mmCIF file of C-alpha atoms in Angstrom:
data_model
loop_
_atom_site.group_PDB
_atom_site.id
_atom_site.type_symbol
_atom_site.label_atom_id
_atom_site.label_comp_id
_atom_site.label_asym_id
_atom_site.label_seq_id
_atom_site.Cartn_x
_atom_site.Cartn_y
_atom_site.Cartn_z
ATOM 1 C CA MET A 28 23.776 17.928 -68.071
ATOM 2 C CA SER A 29 23.308 14.249 -67.202
ATOM 3 C CA VAL A 30 24.039 13.471 -63.544
ATOM 4 C CA ARG A 31 25.303 9.972 -62.708
ATOM 5 C CA ILE A 32 24.607 9.226 -59.055
ATOM 6 C CA GLY A 33 26.237 6.751 -56.692
ATOM 7 C CA ILE A 34 24.228 6.057 -53.537
ATOM 8 C CA VAL A 35 25.779 4.943 -50.249
ATOM 9 C CA GLY A 36 23.276 3.661 -47.681
ATOM 10 C CA LEU A 37 20.097 1.948 -48.847
ATOM 11 C CA GLY A 38 17.656 2.419 -45.972
ATOM 12 C CA LYS A 39 14.017 3.456 -45.698
ATOM 13 C CA ILE A 40 14.447 6.911 -47.283
ATOM 14 C CA LEU A 41 15.936 5.421 -50.461
ATOM 15 C CA ASP A 42 12.676 4.767 -52.318
ATOM 16 C CA GLN A 43 11.732 8.463 -52.230
ATOM 17 C CA TYR A 44 15.025 9.412 -53.870
ATOM 18 C CA LEU A 45 14.703 6.666 -56.460
ATOM 19 C CA ALA A 46 11.192 7.812 -57.386
ATOM 20 C CA THR A 47 12.521 11.320 -58.043
ATOM 21 C CA PHE A 48 15.530 10.186 -60.065
ATOM 22 C CA ASP A 49 13.324 7.855 -62.092
ATOM 23 C CA ARG A 50 11.280 10.758 -63.446
ATOM 24 C CA LEU A 51 14.105 13.287 -63.898
ATOM 25 C CA PRO A 52 15.549 12.977 -67.423
ATOM 26 C CA ASN A 53 18.987 14.208 -66.352
ATOM 27 C CA ALA A 54 19.464 11.927 -63.325
ATOM 28 C CA ARG A 55 20.606 8.294 -63.366
ATOM 29 C CA VAL A 56 21.696 5.987 -60.550
ATOM 30 C CA THR A 57 24.805 4.120 -61.733
ATOM 31 C CA ALA A 58 26.102 2.510 -58.524
ATOM 32 C CA VAL A 59 24.946 1.631 -55.009
ATOM 33 C CA ALA A 60 26.679 0.505 -51.814
ATOM 34 C CA ASP A 61 25.462 -0.729 -48.442
ATOM 35 C CA LEU A 62 26.835 -2.628 -45.459
ATOM 36 C CA ASN A 63 24.243 -5.259 -46.361
ATOM 37 C CA ALA A 64 25.662 -6.693 -49.594
ATOM 38 C CA ALA A 65 22.440 -8.550 -50.392
ATOM 39 C CA ARG A 66 20.493 -5.313 -50.094
ATOM 40 C CA ALA A 67 22.941 -3.591 -52.445
ATOM 41 C CA GLU A 68 22.540 -6.347 -55.037
ATOM 42 C CA GLU A 69 18.750 -6.133 -54.744
ATOM 43 C CA VAL A 70 18.661 -2.371 -55.296
ATOM 44 C CA ALA A 71 21.234 -2.548 -58.084
ATOM 45 C CA ALA A 72 19.060 -5.031 -59.961
ATOM 46 C CA GLN A 73 15.998 -2.853 -59.364
ATOM 47 C CA VAL A 74 17.489 0.336 -60.837
ATOM 48 C CA GLY A 75 19.920 -1.088 -63.388
ATOM 49 C CA ALA A 76 23.013 -0.042 -61.454
ATOM 50 C CA ARG A 77 26.058 -1.862 -60.091
ATOM 51 C CA ALA A 78 26.495 -2.969 -56.469
ATOM 52 C CA LEU A 79 29.932 -1.853 -55.282
ATOM 53 C CA SER A 80 31.873 -1.375 -52.073
ATOM 54 C CA VAL A 81 31.983 2.179 -50.742
ATOM 55 C CA GLU A 82 35.638 2.448 -51.736
ATOM 56 C CA ALA A 83 34.896 1.319 -55.279
ATOM 57 C CA LEU A 84 31.827 3.527 -55.597
ATOM 58 C CA VAL A 85 33.539 6.793 -54.644
ATOM 59 C CA ALA A 86 36.383 5.996 -57.044
ATOM 60 C CA ASP A 87 34.172 4.885 -59.921
ATOM 61 C CA PRO A 88 34.566 7.062 -63.053
ATOM 62 C CA GLU A 89 30.886 6.470 -63.879
ATOM 63 C CA VAL A 90 29.789 8.221 -60.658
ATOM 64 C CA ASP A 91 29.558 12.019 -60.884
ATOM 65 C CA VAL A 92 28.184 12.635 -57.369
ATOM 66 C CA VAL A 93 27.934 10.598 -54.181
ATOM 67 C CA LEU A 94 24.558 10.619 -52.448
ATOM 68 C CA ASN A 95 25.182 9.853 -48.770
ATOM 69 C CA LEU A 96 22.119 8.196 -47.195
ATOM 70 C CA THR A 97 23.925 6.533 -44.301
ATOM 71 C CA ILE A 98 23.042 7.119 -40.640
ATOM 72 C CA PRO A 99 24.101 10.532 -39.228
ATOM 73 C CA ALA A 100 27.099 9.095 -37.370
ATOM 74 C CA ALA A 101 28.591 7.979 -40.710
ATOM 75 C CA HIS A 102 27.855 11.110 -42.733
ATOM 76 C CA ALA A 103 31.233 12.778 -42.213
ATOM 77 C CA GLU A 104 33.220 9.605 -42.905
ATOM 78 C CA ILE A 105 31.495 8.960 -46.228
ATOM 79 C CA ALA A 106 31.699 12.639 -47.194
ATOM 80 C CA HIS A 107 35.471 12.687 -46.602
ATOM 81 C CA ALA A 108 35.878 9.523 -48.666
ATOM 82 C CA ALA A 109 33.979 11.064 -51.561
ATOM 83 C CA ILE A 110 35.909 14.334 -51.360
ATOM 84 C CA ALA A 111 39.237 12.489 -51.236
ATOM 85 C CA ALA A 112 38.193 10.703 -54.430
ATOM 86 C CA GLY A 113 37.369 14.035 -56.079
ATOM 87 C CA LYS A 114 33.595 13.542 -56.016
ATOM 88 C CA PRO A 115 30.913 16.069 -55.013
ATOM 89 C CA VAL A 116 28.807 14.718 -52.161
ATOM 90 C CA TYR A 117 25.244 15.370 -51.042
ATOM 91 C CA SER A 118 24.263 14.093 -47.591
ATOM 92 C CA GLU A 119 20.968 13.332 -45.945
ATOM 93 C CA LYS A 120 20.343 15.491 -42.911
ATOM 94 C CA PRO A 121 22.051 16.395 -40.696
ATOM 95 C CA LEU A 122 25.267 17.246 -42.533
ATOM 96 C CA ALA A 123 27.266 15.461 -39.826
ATOM 97 C CA ALA A 124 26.812 14.266 -36.258
ATOM 98 C CA THR A 125 28.535 17.397 -34.885
ATOM 99 C CA THR A 126 29.256 20.914 -36.073
ATOM 100 C CA ALA A 127 32.985 20.235 -35.758
ATOM 101 C CA ASP A 128 32.631 17.257 -38.099
ATOM 102 C CA GLY A 129 30.592 19.371 -40.510
ATOM 103 C CA ILE A 130 33.241 22.091 -40.528
ATOM 104 C CA GLY A 131 35.849 19.454 -41.292
ATOM 105 C CA VAL A 132 33.841 18.235 -44.267
ATOM 106 C CA LEU A 133 33.433 21.723 -45.727
ATOM 107 C CA GLU A 134 37.080 22.629 -45.145
ATOM 108 C CA ALA A 135 38.182 19.475 -46.956
ATOM 109 C CA ALA A 136 35.762 20.202 -49.792
ATOM 110 C CA ARG A 137 36.970 23.783 -50.221
ATOM 111 C CA ALA A 138 40.596 22.669 -50.233
ATOM 112 C CA ALA A 139 39.774 20.146 -52.954
ATOM 113 C CA GLY A 140 37.467 22.455 -54.912
ATOM 114 C CA ILE A 141 34.562 20.026 -54.402
ATOM 115 C CA ARG A 142 30.886 20.889 -53.979
ATOM 116 C CA VAL A 143 28.973 19.711 -50.924
ATOM 117 C CA GLY A 144 25.214 19.771 -50.500
ATOM 118 C CA GLY A 145 22.825 18.624 -47.834
ATOM 119 C CA ALA A 146 19.208 17.803 -47.202
ATOM 120 C CA PRO A 147 16.555 18.887 -46.783
ATOM 121 C CA ASP A 148 15.705 19.993 -50.304
ATOM 122 C CA THR A 149 12.013 20.241 -49.412
ATOM 123 C CA VAL A 150 12.622 23.985 -49.162
ATOM 124 C CA LEU A 151 12.989 24.012 -52.951
ATOM 125 C CA GLY A 152 9.375 22.911 -53.412
ATOM 126 C CA ALA A 153 6.402 25.112 -54.219
ATOM 127 C CA GLY A 154 5.159 25.173 -50.615
ATOM 128 C CA ILE A 155 8.141 26.851 -48.952
ATOM 129 C CA GLN A 156 9.163 28.835 -52.048
ATOM 130 C CA THR A 157 5.689 30.357 -52.430
ATOM 131 C CA ALA A 158 5.904 31.435 -48.785
ATOM 132 C CA ARG A 159 9.328 32.913 -49.425
ATOM 133 C CA ALA A 160 8.047 34.779 -52.478
ATOM 134 C CA ALA A 161 5.305 36.302 -50.305
ATOM 135 C CA VAL A 162 7.859 37.386 -47.699
ATOM 136 C CA ASP A 163 10.190 38.820 -50.339
ATOM 137 C CA ALA A 164 7.316 40.700 -51.979
ATOM 138 C CA GLY A 165 6.498 42.401 -48.677
ATOM 139 C CA ARG A 166 3.108 40.737 -48.289
ATOM 140 C CA ILE A 167 3.566 40.553 -44.490
ATOM 141 C CA GLY A 168 5.617 43.731 -44.201
ATOM 142 C CA THR A 169 8.802 43.465 -42.147
ATOM 143 C CA PRO A 170 9.067 39.958 -40.665
ATOM 144 C CA THR A 171 9.177 40.099 -36.880
ATOM 145 C CA SER A 172 8.667 36.563 -35.581
ATOM 146 C CA ALA A 173 7.949 32.944 -36.404
ATOM 147 C CA THR A 174 6.915 29.726 -34.701
ATOM 148 C CA ALA A 175 7.823 26.169 -35.714
ATOM 149 C CA THR A 176 6.385 23.035 -34.085
ATOM 150 C CA PHE A 177 6.965 19.326 -34.584
ATOM 151 C CA ALA A 178 5.515 16.971 -31.981
ATOM 152 C CA CYS A 179 4.842 13.225 -32.065
ATOM 153 C CA PRO A 180 5.180 10.162 -29.794
ATOM 154 C CA GLY A 181 8.452 9.053 -31.409
ATOM 155 C CA HIS A 182 9.273 6.681 -34.255
ATOM 156 C CA GLU A 183 9.644 3.378 -32.428
ATOM 157 C CA SER A 184 5.996 2.460 -33.005
ATOM 158 C CA TRP A 185 6.528 2.083 -36.775
ATOM 159 C CA HIS A 186 10.284 1.895 -37.391
ATOM 160 C CA PRO A 187 11.682 -1.663 -37.029
ATOM 161 C CA ASN A 188 15.170 -0.370 -36.093
ATOM 162 C CA PRO A 189 14.686 2.999 -34.338
ATOM 163 C CA ASP A 190 17.885 2.851 -32.275
ATOM 164 C CA PHE A 191 19.661 5.728 -34.019
ATOM 165 C CA TYR A 192 16.775 8.121 -33.282
ATOM 166 C CA TYR A 193 17.714 7.835 -29.603
ATOM 167 C CA GLN A 194 21.497 7.800 -29.904
ATOM 168 C CA ALA A 195 23.983 10.653 -30.348
ATOM 169 C CA GLY A 196 23.123 12.384 -33.598
ATOM 170 C CA GLY A 197 19.437 11.534 -33.195
ATOM 171 C CA GLY A 198 16.505 12.939 -31.245
ATOM 172 C CA PRO A 199 13.680 15.111 -32.585
ATOM 173 C CA LEU A 200 15.868 18.170 -33.084
ATOM 174 C CA LEU A 201 18.505 16.515 -35.264
ATOM 175 C CA ASP A 202 15.935 14.251 -36.939
ATOM 176 C CA MET A 203 13.146 16.715 -37.787
ATOM 177 C CA GLY A 204 14.715 20.038 -36.906
ATOM 178 C CA PRO A 205 16.586 20.386 -40.223
ATOM 179 C CA TYR A 206 13.288 20.671 -42.123
ATOM 180 C CA TYR A 207 11.965 23.404 -39.861
ATOM 181 C CA LEU A 208 15.190 25.319 -39.262
ATOM 182 C CA THR A 209 16.225 25.244 -42.928
ATOM 183 C CA THR A 210 12.808 26.708 -43.722
ATOM 184 C CA LEU A 211 13.193 29.429 -41.101
ATOM 185 C CA VAL A 212 16.615 30.382 -42.497
ATOM 186 C CA THR A 213 15.210 30.321 -46.046
ATOM 187 C CA LEU A 214 12.392 32.649 -45.025
ATOM 188 C CA LEU A 215 14.086 34.896 -42.446
ATOM 189 C CA GLY A 216 17.828 34.565 -42.961
ATOM 190 C CA GLU A 217 20.712 33.340 -40.827
ATOM 191 C CA VAL A 218 20.564 32.899 -37.045
ATOM 192 C CA THR A 219 22.970 34.757 -34.765
ATOM 193 C CA SER A 220 22.103 33.428 -31.295
ATOM 194 C CA VAL A 221 19.929 30.818 -29.582
ATOM 195 C CA VAL A 222 18.506 29.930 -26.194
ATOM 196 C CA GLY A 223 17.335 26.363 -25.593
ATOM 197 C CA ALA A 224 15.803 24.015 -23.034
ATOM 198 C CA SER A 225 15.437 20.246 -23.271
ATOM 199 C CA GLY A 226 14.363 17.072 -21.516
ATOM 200 C CA ALA A 227 13.489 13.411 -21.976
ATOM 201 C CA ALA A 228 10.248 11.802 -20.799
ATOM 202 C CA HIS A 229 11.558 8.204 -20.892
ATOM 203 C CA GLU A 230 14.862 6.434 -20.250
ATOM 204 C CA SER A 231 14.051 3.796 -22.876
ATOM 205 C CA ARG A 232 11.630 3.131 -25.755
ATOM 206 C CA THR A 233 9.935 -0.105 -26.814
ATOM 207 C CA ILE A 234 10.003 -1.152 -30.476
ATOM 208 C CA GLY A 235 6.446 -1.674 -31.706
ATOM 209 C CA SER A 236 6.881 -3.382 -35.073
ATOM 210 C CA GLY A 237 9.078 -5.770 -37.020
ATOM 211 C CA PRO A 238 11.206 -8.694 -35.852
ATOM 212 C CA ARG A 239 12.478 -6.754 -32.823
ATOM 213 C CA ALA A 240 9.011 -5.801 -31.525
ATOM 214 C CA GLY A 241 9.015 -5.631 -27.741
ATOM 215 C CA GLU A 242 12.751 -4.944 -27.516
ATOM 216 C CA SER A 243 13.799 -1.994 -25.371
ATOM 217 C CA VAL A 244 15.976 0.781 -26.825
ATOM 218 C CA PRO A 245 17.898 3.112 -24.464
ATOM 219 C CA VAL A 246 17.359 6.864 -24.807
ATOM 220 C CA ASP A 247 20.654 8.782 -24.797
ATOM 221 C CA VAL A 248 19.447 12.125 -26.173
ATOM 222 C CA ALA A 249 16.936 14.864 -25.399
ATOM 223 C CA THR A 250 13.527 13.915 -26.757
ATOM 224 C CA HIS A 251 11.898 17.324 -26.239
ATOM 225 C CA VAL A 252 13.701 20.517 -27.237
ATOM 226 C CA THR A 253 12.385 24.048 -27.295
ATOM 227 C CA GLY A 254 14.295 27.147 -28.256
ATOM 228 C CA ILE A 255 14.383 30.791 -29.264
ATOM 229 C CA LEU A 256 16.342 31.848 -32.340
ATOM 230 C CA THR A 257 17.424 35.414 -33.025
ATOM 231 C CA HIS A 258 17.949 36.061 -36.731
ATOM 232 C CA ALA A 259 20.404 38.609 -38.087
ATOM 233 C CA SER A 260 17.398 40.439 -39.519
ATOM 234 C CA GLY A 261 16.051 40.993 -35.986
ATOM 235 C CA ALA A 262 13.206 38.497 -36.347
ATOM 236 C CA ILE A 263 12.739 36.038 -33.481
ATOM 237 C CA SER A 264 11.675 32.419 -34.002
ATOM 238 C CA THR A 265 10.357 29.980 -31.401
ATOM 239 C CA VAL A 266 10.756 26.254 -32.061
ATOM 240 C CA VAL A 267 9.448 23.081 -30.402
ATOM 241 C CA MET A 268 10.750 19.662 -31.466
ATOM 242 C CA SER A 269 9.401 16.701 -29.525
ATOM 243 C CA PHE A 270 9.105 12.909 -29.416
ATOM 244 C CA ASP A 271 7.275 13.220 -26.093
ATOM 245 C CA THR A 272 3.719 14.064 -27.139
ATOM 246 C CA ALA A 273 0.631 12.207 -28.309
ATOM 247 C CA GLY A 274 0.228 14.813 -31.047
ATOM 248 C CA THR A 275 -0.392 18.492 -31.677
ATOM 249 C CA GLU A 276 -2.769 20.835 -33.484
ATOM 250 C CA ALA A 277 -0.199 23.625 -33.606
ATOM 251 C CA PRO A 278 0.610 25.006 -37.070
ATOM 252 C CA LYS A 279 3.796 23.613 -38.567
ATOM 253 C CA ILE A 280 5.245 27.071 -39.194
ATOM 254 C CA GLU A 281 3.811 30.559 -38.962
ATOM 255 C CA VAL A 282 5.642 33.750 -39.908
ATOM 256 C CA HIS A 283 4.433 37.127 -38.673
ATOM 257 C CA GLY A 284 5.249 40.615 -39.864
ATOM 258 C CA THR A 285 4.188 44.227 -39.494
ATOM 259 C CA LYS A 286 1.490 43.888 -42.173
ATOM 260 C CA GLY A 287 0.347 40.291 -41.972
ATOM 261 C CA SER A 288 0.946 36.641 -41.141
ATOM 262 C CA LEU A 289 1.735 33.537 -43.193
ATOM 263 C CA SER A 290 0.763 29.967 -42.441
ATOM 264 C CA VAL A 291 3.491 27.832 -44.021
ATOM 265 C CA PRO A 292 2.896 24.182 -44.998
ATOM 266 C CA ASP A 293 4.689 21.128 -43.634
ATOM 267 C CA PRO A 294 8.434 21.620 -44.317
ATOM 268 C CA ASN A 295 8.806 17.848 -44.597
ATOM 269 C CA ARG A 296 6.837 18.076 -47.852
ATOM 270 C CA PHE A 297 7.389 19.877 -51.139
ATOM 271 C CA ASP A 298 3.823 21.143 -51.531
ATOM 272 C CA GLY A 299 0.937 22.369 -49.397
ATOM 273 C CA ASP A 300 -1.177 25.493 -49.091
ATOM 274 C CA VAL A 301 0.412 28.783 -48.128
ATOM 275 C CA ARG A 302 -2.142 30.984 -46.399
ATOM 276 C CA LEU A 303 -1.902 34.735 -45.884
ATOM 277 C CA ARG A 304 -3.835 36.872 -43.433
ATOM 278 C CA GLU A 305 -3.254 40.555 -43.943
ATOM 279 C CA LEU A 306 -3.525 42.977 -41.052
ATOM 280 C CA GLY A 307 -7.162 43.977 -40.605
ATOM 281 C CA SER A 308 -8.536 41.114 -42.673
ATOM 282 C CA PRO A 309 -10.853 38.605 -40.929
ATOM 283 C CA GLU A 310 -9.925 35.756 -43.314
ATOM 284 C CA TRP A 311 -6.939 33.685 -44.359
ATOM 285 C CA ALA A 312 -6.421 33.596 -48.132
ATOM 286 C CA VAL A 313 -4.756 30.663 -49.896
ATOM 287 C CA LEU A 314 -1.963 31.840 -52.199
ATOM 288 C CA GLU A 315 -1.549 30.251 -55.603
ATOM 289 C CA PRO A 316 1.840 28.568 -56.081
ATOM 290 C CA SER A 317 4.136 31.273 -57.412
ATOM 291 C CA ALA A 318 7.599 29.782 -56.972
ATOM 292 C CA GLY A 319 9.377 26.499 -56.415
ATOM 293 C CA ASP A 320 9.736 23.087 -57.983
ATOM 294 C CA ILE A 321 6.531 21.189 -58.794
ATOM 295 C CA PRO A 322 6.089 18.388 -57.837
ATOM 296 C CA GLY A 323 9.451 18.387 -56.055
ATOM 297 C CA GLY A 324 10.752 15.150 -54.592
ATOM 298 C CA ARG A 325 13.722 14.151 -52.472
ATOM 299 C CA GLY A 326 16.798 14.375 -54.626
ATOM 300 C CA ILE A 327 16.051 17.536 -56.578
ATOM 301 C CA GLY A 328 18.710 19.197 -54.418
ATOM 302 C CA VAL A 329 21.315 16.744 -55.715
ATOM 303 C CA VAL A 330 20.655 17.708 -59.322
ATOM 304 C CA ASP A 331 20.369 21.405 -58.412
ATOM 305 C CA MET A 332 23.830 21.207 -56.813
ATOM 306 C CA MET A 333 25.354 19.578 -59.866
ATOM 307 C CA VAL A 334 23.861 21.897 -62.504
ATOM 308 C CA ALA A 335 24.450 25.162 -60.607
ATOM 309 C CA GLU A 336 26.745 27.492 -62.534
ATOM 310 C CA ASN A 337 28.864 28.195 -59.470
ATOM 311 C CA GLU A 338 29.115 27.461 -55.758
ATOM 312 C CA ALA A 339 26.900 30.428 -54.874
ATOM 313 C CA GLY A 340 24.139 28.956 -57.017
ATOM 314 C CA VAL A 341 23.877 25.772 -54.933
ATOM 315 C CA ARG A 342 20.655 26.148 -52.961
ATOM 316 C CA ALA A 343 20.674 23.051 -50.712
ATOM 317 C CA SER A 344 24.298 23.798 -49.939
ATOM 318 C CA GLY A 345 26.753 22.448 -47.433
ATOM 319 C CA ASP A 346 27.036 25.935 -45.938
ATOM 320 C CA LEU A 347 23.287 26.034 -45.289
ATOM 321 C CA ALA A 348 23.307 22.510 -43.854
ATOM 322 C CA LEU A 349 26.254 23.400 -41.610
ATOM 323 C CA HIS A 350 24.541 26.559 -40.351
ATOM 324 C CA VAL A 351 21.417 24.600 -39.450
ATOM 325 C CA LEU A 352 23.563 21.973 -37.684
ATOM 326 C CA ASP A 353 25.356 24.767 -35.813
ATOM 327 C CA VAL A 354 21.998 26.197 -34.695
ATOM 328 C CA MET A 355 20.767 22.788 -33.518
ATOM 329 C CA GLU A 356 23.955 22.076 -31.613
ATOM 330 C CA GLY A 357 23.768 25.565 -30.131
ATOM 331 C CA LEU A 358 20.253 24.878 -28.855
ATOM 332 C CA LEU A 359 21.395 21.655 -27.171
ATOM 333 C CA THR A 360 24.442 23.386 -25.668
ATOM 334 C CA SER A 361 22.277 26.204 -24.377
ATOM 335 C CA ALA A 362 19.881 23.682 -22.844
ATOM 336 C CA GLU A 363 22.778 22.002 -21.024
ATOM 337 C CA THR A 364 24.467 25.189 -19.817
ATOM 338 C CA GLY A 365 21.491 27.448 -19.221
ATOM 339 C CA ARG A 366 23.109 30.227 -21.239
ATOM 340 C CA ALA A 367 22.513 31.823 -24.603
ATOM 341 C CA VAL A 368 24.820 30.586 -27.356
ATOM 342 C CA THR A 369 26.223 32.721 -30.159
ATOM 343 C CA ILE A 370 26.071 31.068 -33.576
ATOM 344 C CA SER A 371 29.411 31.542 -35.300
ATOM 345 C CA SER A 372 28.606 30.122 -38.753
ATOM 346 C CA ARG A 373 27.274 32.410 -41.430
ATOM 347 C CA VAL A 374 25.225 31.741 -44.548
ATOM 348 C CA GLU A 375 23.470 33.766 -47.200
ATOM 349 C CA ARG A 376 19.833 32.975 -47.925
ATOM 350 C CA PRO A 377 19.885 30.657 -50.935
ATOM 351 C CA ALA A 378 18.665 31.979 -54.257
ATOM 352 C CA PRO A 379 14.889 31.672 -54.736
ATOM 353 C CA VAL A 380 13.520 28.955 -56.988
ATOM 354 C CA PRO A 381 11.371 30.160 -59.889
ATOM 355 C CA LEU A 382 8.132 28.299 -60.545
ATOM 356 C CA THR A 383 9.349 25.158 -62.286
ATOM 357 C CA THR A 384 7.733 21.916 -63.373
ATOM 358 C CA THR A 385 9.988 18.854 -63.370
ATOM 359 C CA ARG A 386 7.449 16.090 -64.001
#
């Protein structure tokens, strides 16, 4: 099946998607749209597509699926436009700025019989899928706990327009949390309740590069979030997401069970070593890749969504993206109220990805 892709939003993440589509024989970008018309024309010329308005793109008969790479605050609006035009839509993370908006998108899609998917699709790569295969094979016994840590100084030092990282819909949890939480759900299953705490070290941030260098950006969101997730399986995960640190040496993700522990690679990547330490063993052993897409690449989830035989076969699904958004919003609500929050959304673990080469 050939997948003709229309892309809305042509920001910094775009090049990674284009590199993936360029090497996939069944993917082709046919139209692009951006608020910056000159940028749209530039990208269109680069990839051999047409520069259109958003309205024209979602209605275009030569677009099979809309790839929504706009800022989080615009995700729901673009998704609804695509669904109203009868087009499947795949959104960058998070699915929407709020869980309520995400629910609205999925309800509209179900009513129209339209598929919705959402990033991250890094969980389809060999790194996370090899870890999942080890869990499913019982290599660590019954999973009991996990830790997930992302910590950095923030993105204003390198990003020329970092405003949205510090506005509603931004922050380390909504920015980086989807990679880590989607991985935890992929490995351990859905989350049923959360407890969170949060804070912000600074009231503003100073842009460090580009034409706006030296400009101050207000901080309107929590820039350090920590939380405890209880999975339906009984496993308990602890997460830390922060823009308030110089750095960290903590493992990205570790998963522990009754018979062993797994060190899981960076969930923001498609590859990386999976290491296993079995109970009683003094050494960590690197596992050979046994599952997942090699080499991966942002955008494989778009094609996976389109070629799936049925809705249940969509791995980077809207339901998964909504559940992760629900968990993140629950953590922030818990941090504000000081109470545990029950997660109402439900999702099945997506189907595993067999070892696949898509070079």
